[in-house]
PDB file of C-alpha atoms in Angstrom:
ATOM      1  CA  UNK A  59       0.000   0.000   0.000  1.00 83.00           C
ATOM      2  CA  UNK A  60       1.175   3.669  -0.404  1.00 88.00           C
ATOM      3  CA  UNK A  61      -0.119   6.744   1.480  1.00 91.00           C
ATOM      4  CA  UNK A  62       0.843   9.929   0.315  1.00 93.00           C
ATOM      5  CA  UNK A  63      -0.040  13.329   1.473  1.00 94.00           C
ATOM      6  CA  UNK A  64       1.094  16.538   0.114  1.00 94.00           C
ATOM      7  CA  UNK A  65       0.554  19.996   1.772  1.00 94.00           C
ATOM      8  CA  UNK A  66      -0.982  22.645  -0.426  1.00 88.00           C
ATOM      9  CA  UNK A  67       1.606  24.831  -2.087  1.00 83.00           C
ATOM     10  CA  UNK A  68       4.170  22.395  -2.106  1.00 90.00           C
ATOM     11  CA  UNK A  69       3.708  20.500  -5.679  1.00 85.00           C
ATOM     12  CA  UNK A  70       5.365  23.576  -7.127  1.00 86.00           C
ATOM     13  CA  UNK A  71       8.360  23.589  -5.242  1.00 88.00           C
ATOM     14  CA  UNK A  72      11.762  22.941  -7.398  1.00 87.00           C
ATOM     15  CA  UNK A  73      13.291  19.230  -6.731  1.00 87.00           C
ATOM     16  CA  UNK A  74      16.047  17.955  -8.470  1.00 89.00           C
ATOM     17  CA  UNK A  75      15.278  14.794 -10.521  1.00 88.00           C
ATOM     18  CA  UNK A  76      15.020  11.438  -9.132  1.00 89.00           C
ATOM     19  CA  UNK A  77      14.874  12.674  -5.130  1.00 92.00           C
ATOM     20  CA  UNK A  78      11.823  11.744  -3.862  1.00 93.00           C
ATOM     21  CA  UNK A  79      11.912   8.092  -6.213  1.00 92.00           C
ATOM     22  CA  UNK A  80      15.013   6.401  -5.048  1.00 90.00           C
ATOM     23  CA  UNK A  81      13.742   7.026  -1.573  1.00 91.00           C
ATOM     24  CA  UNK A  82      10.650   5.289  -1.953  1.00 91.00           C
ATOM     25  CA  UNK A  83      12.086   2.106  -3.717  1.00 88.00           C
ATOM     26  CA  UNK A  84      14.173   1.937  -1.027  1.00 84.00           C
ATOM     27  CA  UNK A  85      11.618   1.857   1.620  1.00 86.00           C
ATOM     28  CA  UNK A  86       9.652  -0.814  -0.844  1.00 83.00           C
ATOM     29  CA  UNK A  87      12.727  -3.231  -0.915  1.00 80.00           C
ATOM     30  CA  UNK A  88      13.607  -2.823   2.593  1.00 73.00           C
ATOM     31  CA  UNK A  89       9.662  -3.122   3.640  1.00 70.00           C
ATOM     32  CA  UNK A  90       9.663  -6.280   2.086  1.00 71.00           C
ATOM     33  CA  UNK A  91      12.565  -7.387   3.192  1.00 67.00           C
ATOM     34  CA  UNK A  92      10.910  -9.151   6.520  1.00 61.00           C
ATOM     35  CA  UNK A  93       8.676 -11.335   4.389  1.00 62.00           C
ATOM     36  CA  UNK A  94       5.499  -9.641   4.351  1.00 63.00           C
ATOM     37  CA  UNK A  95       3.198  -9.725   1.811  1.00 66.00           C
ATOM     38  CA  UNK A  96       2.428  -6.414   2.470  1.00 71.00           C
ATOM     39  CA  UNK A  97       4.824  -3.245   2.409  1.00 78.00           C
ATOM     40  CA  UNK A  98       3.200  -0.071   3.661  1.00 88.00           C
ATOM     41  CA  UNK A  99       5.191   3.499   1.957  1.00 92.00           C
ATOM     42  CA  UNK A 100       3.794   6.780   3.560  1.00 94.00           C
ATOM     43  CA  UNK A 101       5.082   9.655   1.749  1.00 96.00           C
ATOM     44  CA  UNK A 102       4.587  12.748   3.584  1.00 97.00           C
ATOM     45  CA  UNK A 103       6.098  16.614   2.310  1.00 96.00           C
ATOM     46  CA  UNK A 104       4.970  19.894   3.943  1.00 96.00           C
ATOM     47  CA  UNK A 105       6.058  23.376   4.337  1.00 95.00           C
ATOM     48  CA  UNK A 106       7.745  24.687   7.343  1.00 93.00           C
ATOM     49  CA  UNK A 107       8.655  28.492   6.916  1.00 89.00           C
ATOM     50  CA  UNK A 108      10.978  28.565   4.340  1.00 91.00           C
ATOM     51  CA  UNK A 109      11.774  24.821   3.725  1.00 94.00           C
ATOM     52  CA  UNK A 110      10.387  21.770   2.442  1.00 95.00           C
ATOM     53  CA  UNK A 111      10.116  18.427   4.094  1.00 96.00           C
ATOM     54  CA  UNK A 112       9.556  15.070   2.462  1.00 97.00           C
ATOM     55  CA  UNK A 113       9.461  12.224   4.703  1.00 97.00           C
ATOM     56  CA  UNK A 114       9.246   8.365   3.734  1.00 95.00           C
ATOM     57  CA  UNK A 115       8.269   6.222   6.175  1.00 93.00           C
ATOM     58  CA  UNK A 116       7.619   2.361   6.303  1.00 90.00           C
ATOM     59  CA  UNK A 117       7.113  -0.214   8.815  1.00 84.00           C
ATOM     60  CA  UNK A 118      10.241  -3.569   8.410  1.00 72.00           C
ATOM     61  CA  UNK A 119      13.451  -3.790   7.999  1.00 77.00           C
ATOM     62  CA  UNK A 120      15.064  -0.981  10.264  1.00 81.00           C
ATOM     63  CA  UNK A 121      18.251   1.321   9.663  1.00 82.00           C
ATOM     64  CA  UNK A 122      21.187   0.408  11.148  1.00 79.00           C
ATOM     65  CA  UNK A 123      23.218   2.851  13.391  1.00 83.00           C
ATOM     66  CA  UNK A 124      25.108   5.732  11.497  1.00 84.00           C
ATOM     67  CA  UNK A 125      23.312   3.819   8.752  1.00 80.00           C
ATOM     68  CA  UNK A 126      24.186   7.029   6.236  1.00 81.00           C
ATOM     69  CA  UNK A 127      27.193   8.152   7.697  1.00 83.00           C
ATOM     70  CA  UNK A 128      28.795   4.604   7.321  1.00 79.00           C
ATOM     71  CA  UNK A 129      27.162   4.768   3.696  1.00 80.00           C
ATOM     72  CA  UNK A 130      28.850   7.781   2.481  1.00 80.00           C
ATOM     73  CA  UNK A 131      32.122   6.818   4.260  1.00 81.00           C
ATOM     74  CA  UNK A 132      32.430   3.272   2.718  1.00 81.00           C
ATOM     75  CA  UNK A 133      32.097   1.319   6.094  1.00 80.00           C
ATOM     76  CA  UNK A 134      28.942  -0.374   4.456  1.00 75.00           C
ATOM     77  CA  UNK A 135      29.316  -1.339   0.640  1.00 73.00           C
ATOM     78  CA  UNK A 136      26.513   0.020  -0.983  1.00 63.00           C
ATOM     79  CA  UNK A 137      24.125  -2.449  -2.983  1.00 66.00           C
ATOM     80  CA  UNK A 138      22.036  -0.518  -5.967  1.00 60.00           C
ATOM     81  CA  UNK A 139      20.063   0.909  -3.855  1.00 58.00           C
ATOM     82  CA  UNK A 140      22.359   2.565  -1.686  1.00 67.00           C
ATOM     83  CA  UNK A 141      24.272   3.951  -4.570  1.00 76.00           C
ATOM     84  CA  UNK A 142      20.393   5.565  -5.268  1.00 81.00           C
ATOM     85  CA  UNK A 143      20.755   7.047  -1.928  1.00 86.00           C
ATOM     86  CA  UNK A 144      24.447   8.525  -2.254  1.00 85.00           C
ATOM     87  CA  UNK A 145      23.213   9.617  -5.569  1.00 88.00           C
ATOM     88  CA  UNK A 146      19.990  11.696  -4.093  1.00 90.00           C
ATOM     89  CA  UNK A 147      22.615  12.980  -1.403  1.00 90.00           C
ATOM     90  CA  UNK A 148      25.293  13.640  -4.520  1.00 91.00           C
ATOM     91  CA  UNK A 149      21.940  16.148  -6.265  1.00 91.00           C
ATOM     92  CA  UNK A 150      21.108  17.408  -3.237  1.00 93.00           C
ATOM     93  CA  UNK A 151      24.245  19.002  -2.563  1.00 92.00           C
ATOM     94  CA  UNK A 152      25.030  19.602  -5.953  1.00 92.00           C
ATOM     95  CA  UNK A 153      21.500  21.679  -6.187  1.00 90.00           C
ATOM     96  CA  UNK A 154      21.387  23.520  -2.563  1.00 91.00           C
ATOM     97  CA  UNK A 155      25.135  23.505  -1.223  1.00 90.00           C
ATOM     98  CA  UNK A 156      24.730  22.994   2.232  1.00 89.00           C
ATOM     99  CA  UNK A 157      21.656  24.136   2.802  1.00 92.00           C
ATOM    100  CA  UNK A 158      19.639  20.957   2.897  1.00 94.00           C
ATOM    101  CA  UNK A 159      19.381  17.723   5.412  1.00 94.00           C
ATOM    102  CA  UNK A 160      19.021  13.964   4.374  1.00 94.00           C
ATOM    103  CA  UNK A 161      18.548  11.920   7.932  1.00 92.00           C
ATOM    104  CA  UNK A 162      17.826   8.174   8.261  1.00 90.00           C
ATOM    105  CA  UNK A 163      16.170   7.140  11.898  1.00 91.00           C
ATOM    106  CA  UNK A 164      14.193   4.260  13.192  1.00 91.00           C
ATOM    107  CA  UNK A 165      10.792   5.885  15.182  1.00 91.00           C
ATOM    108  CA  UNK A 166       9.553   2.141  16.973  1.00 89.00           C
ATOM    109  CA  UNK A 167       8.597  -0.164  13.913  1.00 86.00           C
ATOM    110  CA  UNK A 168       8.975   2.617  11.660  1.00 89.00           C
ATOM    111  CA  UNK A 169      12.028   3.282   9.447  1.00 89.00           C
ATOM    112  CA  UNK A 170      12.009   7.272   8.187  1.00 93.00           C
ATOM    113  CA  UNK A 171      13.834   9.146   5.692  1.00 94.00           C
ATOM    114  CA  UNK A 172      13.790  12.886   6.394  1.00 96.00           C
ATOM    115  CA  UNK A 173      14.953  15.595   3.537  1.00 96.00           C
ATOM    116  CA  UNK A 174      14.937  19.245   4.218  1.00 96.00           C
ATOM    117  CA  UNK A 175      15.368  21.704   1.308  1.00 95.00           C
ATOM    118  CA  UNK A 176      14.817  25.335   0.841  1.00 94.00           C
ATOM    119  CA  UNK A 177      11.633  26.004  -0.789  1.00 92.00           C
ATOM    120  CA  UNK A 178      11.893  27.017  -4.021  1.00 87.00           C
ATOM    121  CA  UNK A 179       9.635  28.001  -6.905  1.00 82.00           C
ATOM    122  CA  UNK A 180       9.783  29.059 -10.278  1.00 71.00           C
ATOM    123  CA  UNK A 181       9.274  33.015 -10.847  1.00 57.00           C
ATOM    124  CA  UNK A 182       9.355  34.568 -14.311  1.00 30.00           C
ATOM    125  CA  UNK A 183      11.880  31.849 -15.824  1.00 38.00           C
ATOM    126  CA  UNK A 184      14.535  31.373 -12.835  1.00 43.00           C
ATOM    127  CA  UNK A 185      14.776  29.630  -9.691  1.00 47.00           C
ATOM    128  CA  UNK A 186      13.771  32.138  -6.662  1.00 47.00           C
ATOM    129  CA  UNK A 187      13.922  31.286  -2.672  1.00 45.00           C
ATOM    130  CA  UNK A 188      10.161  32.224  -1.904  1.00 41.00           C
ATOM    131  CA  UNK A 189      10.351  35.559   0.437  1.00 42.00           C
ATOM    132  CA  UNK A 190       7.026  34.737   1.986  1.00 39.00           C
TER     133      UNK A 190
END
Protein backbone atom coordinates (compact mmCIF):
# COMPACT_ATOMS: atom_id res chain seq x y z
CA UNK A 1 0.00 0.00 0.00
CA UNK A 2 1.18 3.67 -0.40
CA UNK A 3 -0.12 6.74 1.48
CA UNK A 4 0.84 9.93 0.32
CA UNK A 5 -0.04 13.33 1.47
CA UNK A 6 1.09 16.54 0.11
CA UNK A 7 0.55 20.00 1.77
CA UNK A 8 -0.98 22.65 -0.43
CA UNK A 9 1.61 24.83 -2.09
CA UNK A 10 4.17 22.39 -2.11
CA UNK A 11 3.71 20.50 -5.68
CA UNK A 12 5.37 23.58 -7.13
CA UNK A 13 8.36 23.59 -5.24
CA UNK A 14 11.76 22.94 -7.40
CA UNK A 15 13.29 19.23 -6.73
CA UNK A 16 16.05 17.95 -8.47
CA UNK A 17 15.28 14.79 -10.52
CA UNK A 18 15.02 11.44 -9.13
CA UNK A 19 14.87 12.67 -5.13
CA UNK A 20 11.82 11.74 -3.86
CA UNK A 21 11.91 8.09 -6.21
CA UNK A 22 15.01 6.40 -5.05
CA UNK A 23 13.74 7.03 -1.57
CA UNK A 24 10.65 5.29 -1.95
CA UNK A 25 12.09 2.11 -3.72
CA UNK A 26 14.17 1.94 -1.03
CA UNK A 27 11.62 1.86 1.62
CA UNK A 28 9.65 -0.81 -0.84
CA UNK A 29 12.73 -3.23 -0.91
CA UNK A 30 13.61 -2.82 2.59
CA UNK A 31 9.66 -3.12 3.64
CA UNK A 32 9.66 -6.28 2.09
CA UNK A 33 12.57 -7.39 3.19
CA UNK A 34 10.91 -9.15 6.52
CA UNK A 35 8.68 -11.33 4.39
CA UNK A 36 5.50 -9.64 4.35
CA UNK A 37 3.20 -9.72 1.81
CA UNK A 38 2.43 -6.41 2.47
CA UNK A 39 4.82 -3.25 2.41
CA UNK A 40 3.20 -0.07 3.66
CA UNK A 41 5.19 3.50 1.96
CA UNK A 42 3.79 6.78 3.56
CA UNK A 43 5.08 9.66 1.75
CA UNK A 44 4.59 12.75 3.58
CA UNK A 45 6.10 16.61 2.31
CA UNK A 46 4.97 19.89 3.94
CA UNK A 47 6.06 23.38 4.34
CA UNK A 48 7.75 24.69 7.34
CA UNK A 49 8.66 28.49 6.92
CA UNK A 50 10.98 28.56 4.34
CA UNK A 51 11.77 24.82 3.73
CA UNK A 52 10.39 21.77 2.44
CA UNK A 53 10.12 18.43 4.09
CA UNK A 54 9.56 15.07 2.46
CA UNK A 55 9.46 12.22 4.70
CA UNK A 56 9.25 8.37 3.73
CA UNK A 57 8.27 6.22 6.18
CA UNK A 58 7.62 2.36 6.30
CA UNK A 59 7.11 -0.21 8.82
CA UNK A 60 10.24 -3.57 8.41
CA UNK A 61 13.45 -3.79 8.00
CA UNK A 62 15.06 -0.98 10.26
CA UNK A 63 18.25 1.32 9.66
CA UNK A 64 21.19 0.41 11.15
CA UNK A 65 23.22 2.85 13.39
CA UNK A 66 25.11 5.73 11.50
CA UNK A 67 23.31 3.82 8.75
CA UNK A 68 24.19 7.03 6.24
CA UNK A 69 27.19 8.15 7.70
CA UNK A 70 28.80 4.60 7.32
CA UNK A 71 27.16 4.77 3.70
CA UNK A 72 28.85 7.78 2.48
CA UNK A 73 32.12 6.82 4.26
CA UNK A 74 32.43 3.27 2.72
CA UNK A 75 32.10 1.32 6.09
CA UNK A 76 28.94 -0.37 4.46
CA UNK A 77 29.32 -1.34 0.64
CA UNK A 78 26.51 0.02 -0.98
CA UNK A 79 24.12 -2.45 -2.98
CA UNK A 80 22.04 -0.52 -5.97
CA UNK A 81 20.06 0.91 -3.86
CA UNK A 82 22.36 2.57 -1.69
CA UNK A 83 24.27 3.95 -4.57
CA UNK A 84 20.39 5.56 -5.27
CA UNK A 85 20.76 7.05 -1.93
CA UNK A 86 24.45 8.53 -2.25
CA UNK A 87 23.21 9.62 -5.57
CA UNK A 88 19.99 11.70 -4.09
CA UNK A 89 22.62 12.98 -1.40
CA UNK A 90 25.29 13.64 -4.52
CA UNK A 91 21.94 16.15 -6.26
CA UNK A 92 21.11 17.41 -3.24
CA UNK A 93 24.24 19.00 -2.56
CA UNK A 94 25.03 19.60 -5.95
CA UNK A 95 21.50 21.68 -6.19
CA UNK A 96 21.39 23.52 -2.56
CA UNK A 97 25.14 23.51 -1.22
CA UNK A 98 24.73 22.99 2.23
CA UNK A 99 21.66 24.14 2.80
CA UNK A 100 19.64 20.96 2.90
CA UNK A 101 19.38 17.72 5.41
CA UNK A 102 19.02 13.96 4.37
CA UNK A 103 18.55 11.92 7.93
CA UNK A 104 17.83 8.17 8.26
CA UNK A 105 16.17 7.14 11.90
CA UNK A 106 14.19 4.26 13.19
CA UNK A 107 10.79 5.88 15.18
CA UNK A 108 9.55 2.14 16.97
CA UNK A 109 8.60 -0.16 13.91
CA UNK A 110 8.97 2.62 11.66
CA UNK A 111 12.03 3.28 9.45
CA UNK A 112 12.01 7.27 8.19
CA UNK A 113 13.83 9.15 5.69
CA UNK A 114 13.79 12.89 6.39
CA UNK A 115 14.95 15.59 3.54
CA UNK A 116 14.94 19.25 4.22
CA UNK A 117 15.37 21.70 1.31
CA UNK A 118 14.82 25.33 0.84
CA UNK A 119 11.63 26.00 -0.79
CA UNK A 120 11.89 27.02 -4.02
CA UNK A 121 9.64 28.00 -6.90
CA UNK A 122 9.78 29.06 -10.28
CA UNK A 123 9.27 33.01 -10.85
CA UNK A 124 9.35 34.57 -14.31
CA UNK A 125 11.88 31.85 -15.82
CA UNK A 126 14.53 31.37 -12.83
CA UNK A 127 14.78 29.63 -9.69
CA UNK A 128 13.77 32.14 -6.66
CA UNK A 129 13.92 31.29 -2.67
CA UNK A 130 10.16 32.22 -1.90
CA UNK A 131 10.35 35.56 0.44
CA UNK A 132 7.03 34.74 1.99
Amino acid sequence: DFGEQVEDGCRNAILPKLTILPLVENAIIHGTEAGSDTCYIKLKIWREENQIRIQVRNPGAQFADKFFQRLQNKEIKPSRHGIGLLNVDSRLKLFFKQDYSIQFRNEGELAVVDVRIPYWTRRNGSEEEMDD
